[in-house]
Coordinates of C-alpha atoms and ligand atoms in Angstrom, one line a residue:
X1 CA -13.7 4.6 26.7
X2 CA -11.0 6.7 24.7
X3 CA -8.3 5.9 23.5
X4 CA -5.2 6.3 25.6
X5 CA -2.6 8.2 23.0
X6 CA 1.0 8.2 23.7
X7 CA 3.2 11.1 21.9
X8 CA 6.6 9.6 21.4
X9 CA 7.2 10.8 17.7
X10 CA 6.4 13.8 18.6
X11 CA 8.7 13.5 22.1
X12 CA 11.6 11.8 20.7
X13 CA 11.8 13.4 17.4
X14 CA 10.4 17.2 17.4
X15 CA 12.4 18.8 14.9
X16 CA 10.3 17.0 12.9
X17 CA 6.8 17.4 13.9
X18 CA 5.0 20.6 14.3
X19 CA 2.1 20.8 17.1
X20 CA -1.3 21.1 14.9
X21 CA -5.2 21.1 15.4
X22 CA -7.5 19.5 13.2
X23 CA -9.9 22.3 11.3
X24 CA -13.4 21.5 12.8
X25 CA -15.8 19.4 11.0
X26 CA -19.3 21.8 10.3
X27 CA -21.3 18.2 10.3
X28 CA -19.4 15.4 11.1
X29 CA -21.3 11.8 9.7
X30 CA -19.5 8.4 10.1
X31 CA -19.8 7.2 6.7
X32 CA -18.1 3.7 7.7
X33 CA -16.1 2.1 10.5
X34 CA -14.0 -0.4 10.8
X35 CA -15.7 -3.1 13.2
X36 CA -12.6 -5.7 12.7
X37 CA -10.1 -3.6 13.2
X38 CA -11.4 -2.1 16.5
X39 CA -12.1 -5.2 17.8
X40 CA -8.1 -6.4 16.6
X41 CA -6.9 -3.0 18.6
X42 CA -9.0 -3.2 21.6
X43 CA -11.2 0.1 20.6
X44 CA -14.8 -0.2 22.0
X45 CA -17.0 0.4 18.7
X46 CA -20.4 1.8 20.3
X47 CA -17.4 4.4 21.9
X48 CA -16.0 5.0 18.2
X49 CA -19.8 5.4 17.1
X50 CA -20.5 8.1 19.6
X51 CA -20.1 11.7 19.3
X52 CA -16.9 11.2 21.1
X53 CA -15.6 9.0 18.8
X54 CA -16.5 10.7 15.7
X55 CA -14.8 13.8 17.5
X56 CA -11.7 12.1 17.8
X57 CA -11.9 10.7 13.8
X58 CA -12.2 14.2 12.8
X59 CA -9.5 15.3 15.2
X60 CA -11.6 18.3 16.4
X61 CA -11.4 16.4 20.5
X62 CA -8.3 14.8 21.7
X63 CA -7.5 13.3 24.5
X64 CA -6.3 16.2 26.9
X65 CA -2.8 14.7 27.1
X66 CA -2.6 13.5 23.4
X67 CA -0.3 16.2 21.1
X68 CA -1.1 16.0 17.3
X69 CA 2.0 17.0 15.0
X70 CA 2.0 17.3 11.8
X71 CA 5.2 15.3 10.6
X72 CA 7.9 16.7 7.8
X73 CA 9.3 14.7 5.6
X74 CA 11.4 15.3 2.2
X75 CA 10.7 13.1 -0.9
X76 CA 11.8 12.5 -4.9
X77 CA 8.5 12.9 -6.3
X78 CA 8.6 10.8 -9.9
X79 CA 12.4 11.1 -9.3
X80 CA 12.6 15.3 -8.7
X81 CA 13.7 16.0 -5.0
X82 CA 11.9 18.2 -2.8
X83 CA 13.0 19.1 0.2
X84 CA 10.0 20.0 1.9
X85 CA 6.6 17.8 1.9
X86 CA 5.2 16.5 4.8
X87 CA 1.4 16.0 5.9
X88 CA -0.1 18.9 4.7
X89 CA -3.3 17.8 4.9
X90 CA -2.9 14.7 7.8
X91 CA -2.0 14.8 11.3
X92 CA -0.5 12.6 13.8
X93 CA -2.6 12.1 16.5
X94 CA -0.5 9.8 18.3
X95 CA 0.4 6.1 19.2
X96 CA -1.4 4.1 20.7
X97 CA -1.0 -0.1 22.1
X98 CA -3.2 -2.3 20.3
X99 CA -4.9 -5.7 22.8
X100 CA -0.9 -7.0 21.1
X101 CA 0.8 -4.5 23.0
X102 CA 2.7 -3.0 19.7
X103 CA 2.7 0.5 19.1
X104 CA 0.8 1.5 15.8
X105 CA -0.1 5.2 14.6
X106 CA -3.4 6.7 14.9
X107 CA -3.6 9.2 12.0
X108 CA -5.7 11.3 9.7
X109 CA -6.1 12.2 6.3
X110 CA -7.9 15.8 5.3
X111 CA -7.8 17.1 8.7
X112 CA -7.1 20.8 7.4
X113 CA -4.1 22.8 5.8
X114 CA -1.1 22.8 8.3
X115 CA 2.5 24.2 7.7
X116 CA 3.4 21.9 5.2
X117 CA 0.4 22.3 3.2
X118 CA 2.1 24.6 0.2
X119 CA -0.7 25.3 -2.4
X120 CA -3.1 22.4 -0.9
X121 CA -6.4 23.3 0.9
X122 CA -5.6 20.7 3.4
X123 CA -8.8 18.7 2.5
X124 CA -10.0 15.4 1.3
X125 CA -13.1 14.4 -0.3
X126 CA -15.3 11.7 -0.2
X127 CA -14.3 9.3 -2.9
X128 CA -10.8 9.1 -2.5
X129 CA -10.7 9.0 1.3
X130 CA -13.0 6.2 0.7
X131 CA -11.1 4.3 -1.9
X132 CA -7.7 4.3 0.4
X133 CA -10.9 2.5 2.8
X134 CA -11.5 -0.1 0.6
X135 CA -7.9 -1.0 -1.2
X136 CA -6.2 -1.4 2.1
X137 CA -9.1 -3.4 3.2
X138 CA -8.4 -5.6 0.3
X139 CA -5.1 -5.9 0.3
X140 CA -5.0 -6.9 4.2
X141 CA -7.3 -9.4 3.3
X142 CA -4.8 -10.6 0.8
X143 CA -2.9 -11.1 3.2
X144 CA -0.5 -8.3 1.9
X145 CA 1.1 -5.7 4.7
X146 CA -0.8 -2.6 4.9
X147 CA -1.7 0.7 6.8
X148 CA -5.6 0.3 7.3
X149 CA -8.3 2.3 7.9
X150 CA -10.2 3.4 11.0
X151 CA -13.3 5.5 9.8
X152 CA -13.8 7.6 7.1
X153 CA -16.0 10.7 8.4
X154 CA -18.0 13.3 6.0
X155 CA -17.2 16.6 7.7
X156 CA -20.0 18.8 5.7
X157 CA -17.5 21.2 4.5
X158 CA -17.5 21.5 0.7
X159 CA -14.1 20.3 -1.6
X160 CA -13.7 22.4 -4.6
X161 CA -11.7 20.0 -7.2
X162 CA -13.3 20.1 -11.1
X163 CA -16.8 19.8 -8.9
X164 CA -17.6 20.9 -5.7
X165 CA -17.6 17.2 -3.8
X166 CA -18.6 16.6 0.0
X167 CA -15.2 16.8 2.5
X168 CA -14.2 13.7 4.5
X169 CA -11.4 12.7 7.1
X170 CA -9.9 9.2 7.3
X171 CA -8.6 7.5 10.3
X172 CA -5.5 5.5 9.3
X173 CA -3.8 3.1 11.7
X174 CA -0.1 2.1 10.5
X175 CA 2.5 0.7 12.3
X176 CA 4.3 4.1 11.9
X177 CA 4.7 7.2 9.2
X178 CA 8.3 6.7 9.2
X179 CA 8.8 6.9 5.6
X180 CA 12.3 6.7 3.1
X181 CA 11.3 10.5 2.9
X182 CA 11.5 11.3 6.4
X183 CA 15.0 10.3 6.2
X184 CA 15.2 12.6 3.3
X185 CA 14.4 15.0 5.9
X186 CA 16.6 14.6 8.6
X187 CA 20.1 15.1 6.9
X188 CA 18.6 18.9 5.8
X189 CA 18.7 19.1 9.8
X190 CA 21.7 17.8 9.8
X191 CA 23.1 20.5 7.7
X192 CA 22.0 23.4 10.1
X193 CA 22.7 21.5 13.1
X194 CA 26.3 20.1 11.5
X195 CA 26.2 16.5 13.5
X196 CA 24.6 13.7 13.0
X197 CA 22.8 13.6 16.4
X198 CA 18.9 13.9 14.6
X199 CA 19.6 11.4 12.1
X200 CA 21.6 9.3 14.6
X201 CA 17.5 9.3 17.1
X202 CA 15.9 8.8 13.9
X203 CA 17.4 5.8 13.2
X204 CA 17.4 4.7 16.6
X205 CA 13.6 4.9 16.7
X206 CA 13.0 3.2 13.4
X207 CA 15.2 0.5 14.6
X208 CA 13.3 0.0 17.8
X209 CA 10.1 0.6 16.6
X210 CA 10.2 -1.7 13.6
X211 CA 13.3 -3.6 13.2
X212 CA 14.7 -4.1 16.7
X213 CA 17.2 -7.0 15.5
X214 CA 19.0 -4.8 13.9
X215 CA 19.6 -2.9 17.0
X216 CA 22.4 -6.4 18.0
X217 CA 24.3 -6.6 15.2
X218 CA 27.7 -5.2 14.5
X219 CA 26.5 -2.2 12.3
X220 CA 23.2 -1.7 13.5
X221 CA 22.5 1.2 10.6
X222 CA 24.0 -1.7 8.1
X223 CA 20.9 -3.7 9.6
X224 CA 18.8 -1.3 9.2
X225 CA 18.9 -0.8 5.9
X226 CA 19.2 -4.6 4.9
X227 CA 16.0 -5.1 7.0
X228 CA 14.2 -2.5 5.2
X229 CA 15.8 -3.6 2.2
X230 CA 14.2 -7.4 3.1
X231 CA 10.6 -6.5 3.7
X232 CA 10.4 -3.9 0.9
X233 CA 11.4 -6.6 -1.0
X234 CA 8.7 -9.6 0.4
X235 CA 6.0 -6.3 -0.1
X236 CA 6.7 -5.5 -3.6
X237 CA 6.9 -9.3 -4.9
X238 CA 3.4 -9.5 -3.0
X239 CA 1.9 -6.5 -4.8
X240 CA 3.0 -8.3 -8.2
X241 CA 1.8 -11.5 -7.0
X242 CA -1.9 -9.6 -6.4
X243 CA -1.3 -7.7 -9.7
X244 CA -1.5 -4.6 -7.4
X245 CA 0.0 -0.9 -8.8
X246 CA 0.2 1.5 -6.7
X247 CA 0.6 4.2 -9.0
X248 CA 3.1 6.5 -6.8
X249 CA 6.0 5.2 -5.7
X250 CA 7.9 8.4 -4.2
X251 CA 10.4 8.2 -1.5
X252 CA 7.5 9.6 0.7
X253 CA 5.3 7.2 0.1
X254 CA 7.5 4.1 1.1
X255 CA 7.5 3.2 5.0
X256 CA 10.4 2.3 7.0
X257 CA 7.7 -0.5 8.2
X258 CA 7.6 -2.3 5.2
X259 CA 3.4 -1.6 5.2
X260 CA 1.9 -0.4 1.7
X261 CA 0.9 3.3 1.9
X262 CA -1.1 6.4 0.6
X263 CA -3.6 4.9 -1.9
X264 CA -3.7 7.6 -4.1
X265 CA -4.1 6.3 -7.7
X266 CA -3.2 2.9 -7.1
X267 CA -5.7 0.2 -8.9
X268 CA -5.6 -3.6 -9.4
X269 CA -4.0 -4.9 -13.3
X270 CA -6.6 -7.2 -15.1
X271 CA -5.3 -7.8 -18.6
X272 CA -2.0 -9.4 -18.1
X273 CA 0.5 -6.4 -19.5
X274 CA 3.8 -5.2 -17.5
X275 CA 3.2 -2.1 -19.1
X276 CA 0.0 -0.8 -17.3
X277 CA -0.6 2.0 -15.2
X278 CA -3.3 4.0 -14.3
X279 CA -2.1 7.2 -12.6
X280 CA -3.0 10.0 -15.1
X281 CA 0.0 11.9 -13.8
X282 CA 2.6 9.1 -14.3
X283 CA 2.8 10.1 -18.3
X284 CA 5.9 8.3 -18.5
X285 CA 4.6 4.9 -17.0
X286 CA 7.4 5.3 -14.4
X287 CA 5.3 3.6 -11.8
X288 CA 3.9 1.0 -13.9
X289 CA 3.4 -2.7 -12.8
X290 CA 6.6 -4.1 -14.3
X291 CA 8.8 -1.6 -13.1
X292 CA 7.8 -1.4 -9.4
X293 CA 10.7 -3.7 -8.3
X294 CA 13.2 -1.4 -10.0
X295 CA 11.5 1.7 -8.3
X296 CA 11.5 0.1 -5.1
X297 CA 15.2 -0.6 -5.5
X298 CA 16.1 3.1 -6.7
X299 CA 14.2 4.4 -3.5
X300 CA 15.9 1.9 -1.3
X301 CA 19.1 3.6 -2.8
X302 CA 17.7 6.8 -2.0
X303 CA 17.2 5.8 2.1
X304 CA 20.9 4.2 1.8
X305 CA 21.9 7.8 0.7
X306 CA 20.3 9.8 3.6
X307 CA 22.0 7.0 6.1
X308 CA 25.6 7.1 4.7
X309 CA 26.6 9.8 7.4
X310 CA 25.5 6.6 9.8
X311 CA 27.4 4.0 7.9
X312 CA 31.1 4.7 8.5
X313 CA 33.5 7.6 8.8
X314 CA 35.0 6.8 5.5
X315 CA 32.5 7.6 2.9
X316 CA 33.9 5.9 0.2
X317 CA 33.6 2.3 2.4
X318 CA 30.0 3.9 3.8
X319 CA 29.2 3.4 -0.1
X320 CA 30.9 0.2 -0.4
X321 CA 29.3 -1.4 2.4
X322 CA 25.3 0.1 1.2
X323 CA 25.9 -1.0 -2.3
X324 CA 26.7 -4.5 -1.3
X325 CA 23.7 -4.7 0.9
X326 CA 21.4 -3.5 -1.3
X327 CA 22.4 -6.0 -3.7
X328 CA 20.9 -8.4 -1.6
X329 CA 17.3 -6.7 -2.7
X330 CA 17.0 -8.9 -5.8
X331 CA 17.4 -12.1 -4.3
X332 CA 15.2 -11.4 -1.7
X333 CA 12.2 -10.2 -4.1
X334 CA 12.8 -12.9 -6.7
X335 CA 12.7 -15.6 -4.0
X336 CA 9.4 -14.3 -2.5
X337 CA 8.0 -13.8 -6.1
X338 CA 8.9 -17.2 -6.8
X339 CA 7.8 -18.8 -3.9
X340 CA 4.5 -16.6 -4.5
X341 CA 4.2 -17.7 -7.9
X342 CA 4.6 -21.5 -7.2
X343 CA 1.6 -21.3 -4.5
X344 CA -0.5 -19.7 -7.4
X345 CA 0.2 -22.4 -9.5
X346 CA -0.2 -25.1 -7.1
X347 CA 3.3 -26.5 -7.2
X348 CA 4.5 -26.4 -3.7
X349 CA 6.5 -29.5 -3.8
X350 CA 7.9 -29.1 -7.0
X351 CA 11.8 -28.3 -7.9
X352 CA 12.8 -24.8 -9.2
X353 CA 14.6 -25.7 -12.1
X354 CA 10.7 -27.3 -13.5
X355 CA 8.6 -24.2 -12.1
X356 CA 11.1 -21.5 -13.1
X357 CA 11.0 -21.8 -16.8
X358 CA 6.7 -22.4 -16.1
X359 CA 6.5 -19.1 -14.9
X360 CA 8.4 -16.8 -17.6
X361 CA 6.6 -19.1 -20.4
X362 CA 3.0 -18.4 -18.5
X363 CA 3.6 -15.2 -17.7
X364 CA 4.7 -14.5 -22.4
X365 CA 1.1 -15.9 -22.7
X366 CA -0.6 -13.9 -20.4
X367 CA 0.6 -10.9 -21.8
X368 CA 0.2 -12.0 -25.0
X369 CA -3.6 -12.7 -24.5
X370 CA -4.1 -9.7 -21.9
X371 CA -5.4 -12.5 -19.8
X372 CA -7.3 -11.0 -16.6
X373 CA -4.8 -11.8 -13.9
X374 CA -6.9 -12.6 -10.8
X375 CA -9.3 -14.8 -12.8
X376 CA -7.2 -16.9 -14.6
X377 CA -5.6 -18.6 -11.6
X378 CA -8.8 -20.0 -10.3
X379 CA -9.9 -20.8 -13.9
X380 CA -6.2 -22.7 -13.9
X381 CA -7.5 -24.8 -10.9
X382 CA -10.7 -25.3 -12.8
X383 CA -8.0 -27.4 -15.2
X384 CA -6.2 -29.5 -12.6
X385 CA -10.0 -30.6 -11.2
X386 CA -10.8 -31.4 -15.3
X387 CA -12.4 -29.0 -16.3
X388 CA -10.1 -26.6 -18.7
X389 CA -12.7 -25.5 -21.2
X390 CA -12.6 -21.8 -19.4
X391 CA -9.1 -21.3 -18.6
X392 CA -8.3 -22.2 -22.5
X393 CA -10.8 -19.6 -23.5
X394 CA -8.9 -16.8 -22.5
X395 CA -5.6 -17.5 -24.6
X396 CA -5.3 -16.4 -28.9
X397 CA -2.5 -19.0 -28.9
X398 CA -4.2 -22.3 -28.1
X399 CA -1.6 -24.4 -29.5
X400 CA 0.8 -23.0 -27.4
X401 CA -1.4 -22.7 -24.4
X402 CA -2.2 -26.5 -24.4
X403 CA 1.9 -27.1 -24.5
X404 CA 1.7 -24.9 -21.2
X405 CA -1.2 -26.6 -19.6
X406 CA 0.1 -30.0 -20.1
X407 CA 3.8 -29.3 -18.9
X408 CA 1.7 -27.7 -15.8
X409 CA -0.5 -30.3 -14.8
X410 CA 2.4 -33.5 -15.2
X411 CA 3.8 -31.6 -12.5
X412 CA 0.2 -32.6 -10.2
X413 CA -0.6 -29.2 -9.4
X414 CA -3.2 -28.8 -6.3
X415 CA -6.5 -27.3 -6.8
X416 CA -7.2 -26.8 -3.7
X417 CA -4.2 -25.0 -2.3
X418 CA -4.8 -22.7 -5.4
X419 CA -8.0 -21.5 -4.0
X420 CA -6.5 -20.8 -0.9
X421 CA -4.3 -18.3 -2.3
X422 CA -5.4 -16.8 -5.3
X423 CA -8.5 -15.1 -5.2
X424 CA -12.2 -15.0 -6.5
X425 CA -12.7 -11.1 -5.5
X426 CA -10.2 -8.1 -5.8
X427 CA -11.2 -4.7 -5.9
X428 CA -11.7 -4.4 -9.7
X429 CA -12.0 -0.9 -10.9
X430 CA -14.7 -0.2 -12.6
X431 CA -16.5 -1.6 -9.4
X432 CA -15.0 0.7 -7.1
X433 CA -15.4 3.7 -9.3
X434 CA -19.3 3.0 -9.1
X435 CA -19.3 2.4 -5.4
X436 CA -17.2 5.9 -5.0
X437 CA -19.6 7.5 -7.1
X438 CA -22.7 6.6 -5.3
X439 CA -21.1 7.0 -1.6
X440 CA -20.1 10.9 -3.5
X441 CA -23.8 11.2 -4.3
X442 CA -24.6 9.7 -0.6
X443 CA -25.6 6.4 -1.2
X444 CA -23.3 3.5 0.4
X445 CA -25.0 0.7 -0.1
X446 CA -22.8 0.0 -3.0
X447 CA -19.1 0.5 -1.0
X448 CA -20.2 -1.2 2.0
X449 CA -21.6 -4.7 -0.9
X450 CA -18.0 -4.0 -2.1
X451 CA -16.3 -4.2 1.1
X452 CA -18.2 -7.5 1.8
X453 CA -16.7 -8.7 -1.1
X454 CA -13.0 -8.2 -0.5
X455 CA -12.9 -8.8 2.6
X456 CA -13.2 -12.5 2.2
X457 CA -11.6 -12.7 -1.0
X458 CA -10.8 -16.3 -1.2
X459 CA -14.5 -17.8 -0.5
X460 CA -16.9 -17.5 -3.3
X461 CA -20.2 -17.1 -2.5
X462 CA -23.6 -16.4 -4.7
X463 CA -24.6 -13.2 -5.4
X464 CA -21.2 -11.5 -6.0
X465 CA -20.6 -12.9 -9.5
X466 CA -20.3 -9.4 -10.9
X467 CA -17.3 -8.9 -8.4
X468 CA -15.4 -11.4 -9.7
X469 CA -15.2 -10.3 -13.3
X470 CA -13.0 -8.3 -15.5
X471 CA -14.6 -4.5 -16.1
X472 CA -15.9 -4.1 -19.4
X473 CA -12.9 -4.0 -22.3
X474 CA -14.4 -0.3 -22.9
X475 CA -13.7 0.9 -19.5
X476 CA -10.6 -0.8 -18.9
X477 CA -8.8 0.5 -21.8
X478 CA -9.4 4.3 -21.1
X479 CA -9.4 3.7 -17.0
X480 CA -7.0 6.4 -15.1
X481 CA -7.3 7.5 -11.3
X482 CA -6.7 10.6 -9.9
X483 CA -4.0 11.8 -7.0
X484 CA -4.0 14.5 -4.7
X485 CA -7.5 14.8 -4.3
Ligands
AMP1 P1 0.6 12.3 -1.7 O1 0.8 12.3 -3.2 O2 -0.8 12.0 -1.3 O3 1.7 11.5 -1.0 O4 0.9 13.8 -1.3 C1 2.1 14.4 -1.5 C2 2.2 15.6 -0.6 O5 1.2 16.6 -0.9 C3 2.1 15.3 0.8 O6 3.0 16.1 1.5 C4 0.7 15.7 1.2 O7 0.5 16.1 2.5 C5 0.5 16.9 0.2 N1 -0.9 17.1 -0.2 C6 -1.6 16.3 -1.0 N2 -2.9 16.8 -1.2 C7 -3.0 17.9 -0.4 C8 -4.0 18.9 -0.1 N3 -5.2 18.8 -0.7 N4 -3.7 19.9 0.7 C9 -2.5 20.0 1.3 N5 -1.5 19.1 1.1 C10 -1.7 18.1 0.2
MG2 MG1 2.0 10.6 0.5

């Protein structure tokens, strides 16, 4: 049983796709599928397992009616503007209905060079196509909204990075690739074409595709943009929440879905410090963890931008009318990270004005300590059940910590609605570093142990102890990841 593909990016939109083939794969090897997910889409597995299948990961056989594009799109990369990006290693294969009838994207990740490939080879090794396997594994298991992964096939062609390192496609499924970026794109078009007639479908599909509310009210484009706005805003207080950084935050790697994309050097915080990132191209600690909201913001700014020939005749009121809707980001994101922050702490039925001030004293401590941020929650419930010994061990200011602690638990926190939200396993990074590194040197014994982990991150269970702790201060201190590979 294939799977039946639908074209209608490709249909509805083609000045920006162009047609593409996947390069072919010398030895294509399933190196891990995604059993949960196929089930969730209706995707027979032993199919997916098949020689078919693996043909269709790899992109080398398509259905005979399917059209894969590769998709432009324009971006800021670390705030520069470029005008033309777009996959130039991936390809669209198309959409397909999931057993939920919704329409989500089957695409792939170091299919080949296509048009928009520039200086790239087009290719993706091993580790990194494996790593955007496991994090979005995690954070859908978090509960956080994410594009996931498919497959990840070893093609047996050779990557030349520092090392030569084994090749590799992923299969991502997303609810779409409609990114701030595309947008970007659309108003160069617009340019050449002088109307607003591709910007105008654009928005029309994004509307109907992901936010189809907006489609009734009296600006719909207004809608749009507030709706984008809204669950940028609910995903980025969730990434904090989970101490998640994703490292690149360009224009083009923000969706018009509100799903969490391209895991390139993205890695989970442990010591508590807004400061940190990990990206060893983000020199300036643009992207760090503390100033994703802000980023998020600014790129929102940049989508308002590409929609203002959408927003009103009168450009100066066009402005007018996205300023004040963005301002309604803020509130948004400080309501979800609130409301995030008070399940961590096990306050649910508490009153803001107690947990508010809680939170910004915590959160001074935790920095101050470099306290590991996924262990310290369920070492806090530890403390409401009466046992605070190990939560107290991780702070340099006791005195201060106790003050905390006691202003905490007169408010009856609940242990076990704590559990339930923060968890035991994240994927920590010196763990995935060594699972990458043995899948690289072909053993996977280590990524698929780690996968177990995360994927129930909640439930502690023997024999994964060494997943739930920090990485060793050594490692931590000097750990960067690397993009583009
Ligand atoms: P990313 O940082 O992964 O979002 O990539 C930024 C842009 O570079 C996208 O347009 C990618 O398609 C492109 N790109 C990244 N790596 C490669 C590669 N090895 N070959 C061709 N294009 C690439
Ligand atoms: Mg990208």
């Amino acid at each position: 049983m294939s799977i039946a593909l639908h074209s209608r990016f490709a249909a509805e939109l083609p000045e920006l796709t162009v047609r593409w083939k996947a390069e072919e794969a010398p030895q294509p090897r399933l190196l891990v599928d995604n059993d949960a997910l196929a089930a969730e889409l209706g995707v027979d597995v032993d199919w997916l397992r098949g020689p078919d299948g693996v043909a269709l990961l790899t992109g080398t056989q398509v259905p005979a009616d399917a059209t894969p594009v590769a998709q432009a799109y324009a971006g800021h990369q670390f705030g520069g503007f470029q005008p033309r990006l777009g996959d130039g290693r991936a390809l669209l294969l198309g959409e397909f209905e999931g057993t939920d009838g919704t329409l989500r994207d089957l695409h792939l990740k170091g299919s080949g060079r296509t048009p928009f490939a520039r200086g790239g080879d087009g290719l993706a090794a091993v580790g990194p196509m494996l790593r955007e396997y496991v994090i979005s594994e995690a954070m859908h298991a978090l509960g956080i909204p994410t594009t996931r992964a498919l497959a990840v096939v070893a093609t047996g062609r050779p990557v030349y990075r520092e090392t030569e390192l084994p090749g590799a496609v992923l299969a991502r499924v997303a609810a779409s690739h409609l990114r701030v970026g595309t947008f970007q794109f659309a108003p160069l078009l617009m340019q050449a074409t002088g109307n607003t007639d591709l910007l105008q479908r654009l928005a029309d599909y994004a509307i109907a595709r992901h936010h189809p509310a907006a489609a009734d009210a009296e600006q719909p484009y207004l809608a749009l943009l507030e709706s984008v706005s809204a669950v940028q805003a609910r995903l980025i207080a969730q990434w904090m929440l989970a101490g998640f950084i994703h490292g690149v935050m360009n224009t083009d790697n923000m969706t018009i879905s509100g799903e969490t994309i391209d895991y390139g050097p993205c890695a989970f915080m442990e010591g508590f410090d807004p400061e940190t990132k990990f990206s060893s191209i983000d020199s300036w600690g643009r992207y760090a963890y503390g100033n994703q909201p802000s980023i998020a913001l600014w790129n929102l700014a940049r989508f308002a931008e590409a929609l203002l020939p959408l927003l009103g005749e009168d450009t100066e009121q066009a402005i007018a009318a996205a300023e004040k809707t963005l301002g309604g980001f803020q509130g948004v994101y400080e309501a979800a990270w609130t409301d995030g922050m008070r399940a961590k702490l096990g306050l649910s039925g508490a009153p803001d004005e107690a947990v508010a001030p809680l939170i910004q004293d915590l959160l001074t401590q935790l920095h101050q300590s470099r306290v590991d941020f996924t262990s310290f929650f369920r070492r806090l419930a530890r403390a409401a059940r009466g046992d605070a010994e190990p939560v107290r061990g991780e702070f340099i200011d006791l005195a201060a910590f106790d003050a905390w602690l006691h202003r905490w638990q007169a408010l009856t926190p609940d242990p076990e609605a704590m559990d339930r939200v923060n968890p035991v396993y994240i994927a920590r990074n010196h763990l995935v570093e060594e699972a990458l590194a043995a899948a690289t040197a072909g053993d996977m014994a280590p990524v698929t142990q780690l996968i177990d982990a995360i994927r129930a991150p909640f439930d502690e269970r023997p024999g994964f102890e060494r997943y739930a702790e920090p990485g060793p201060k050594e490692f931590s201190a000097s750990f960067q990841t690397f993009c583009g590979t």
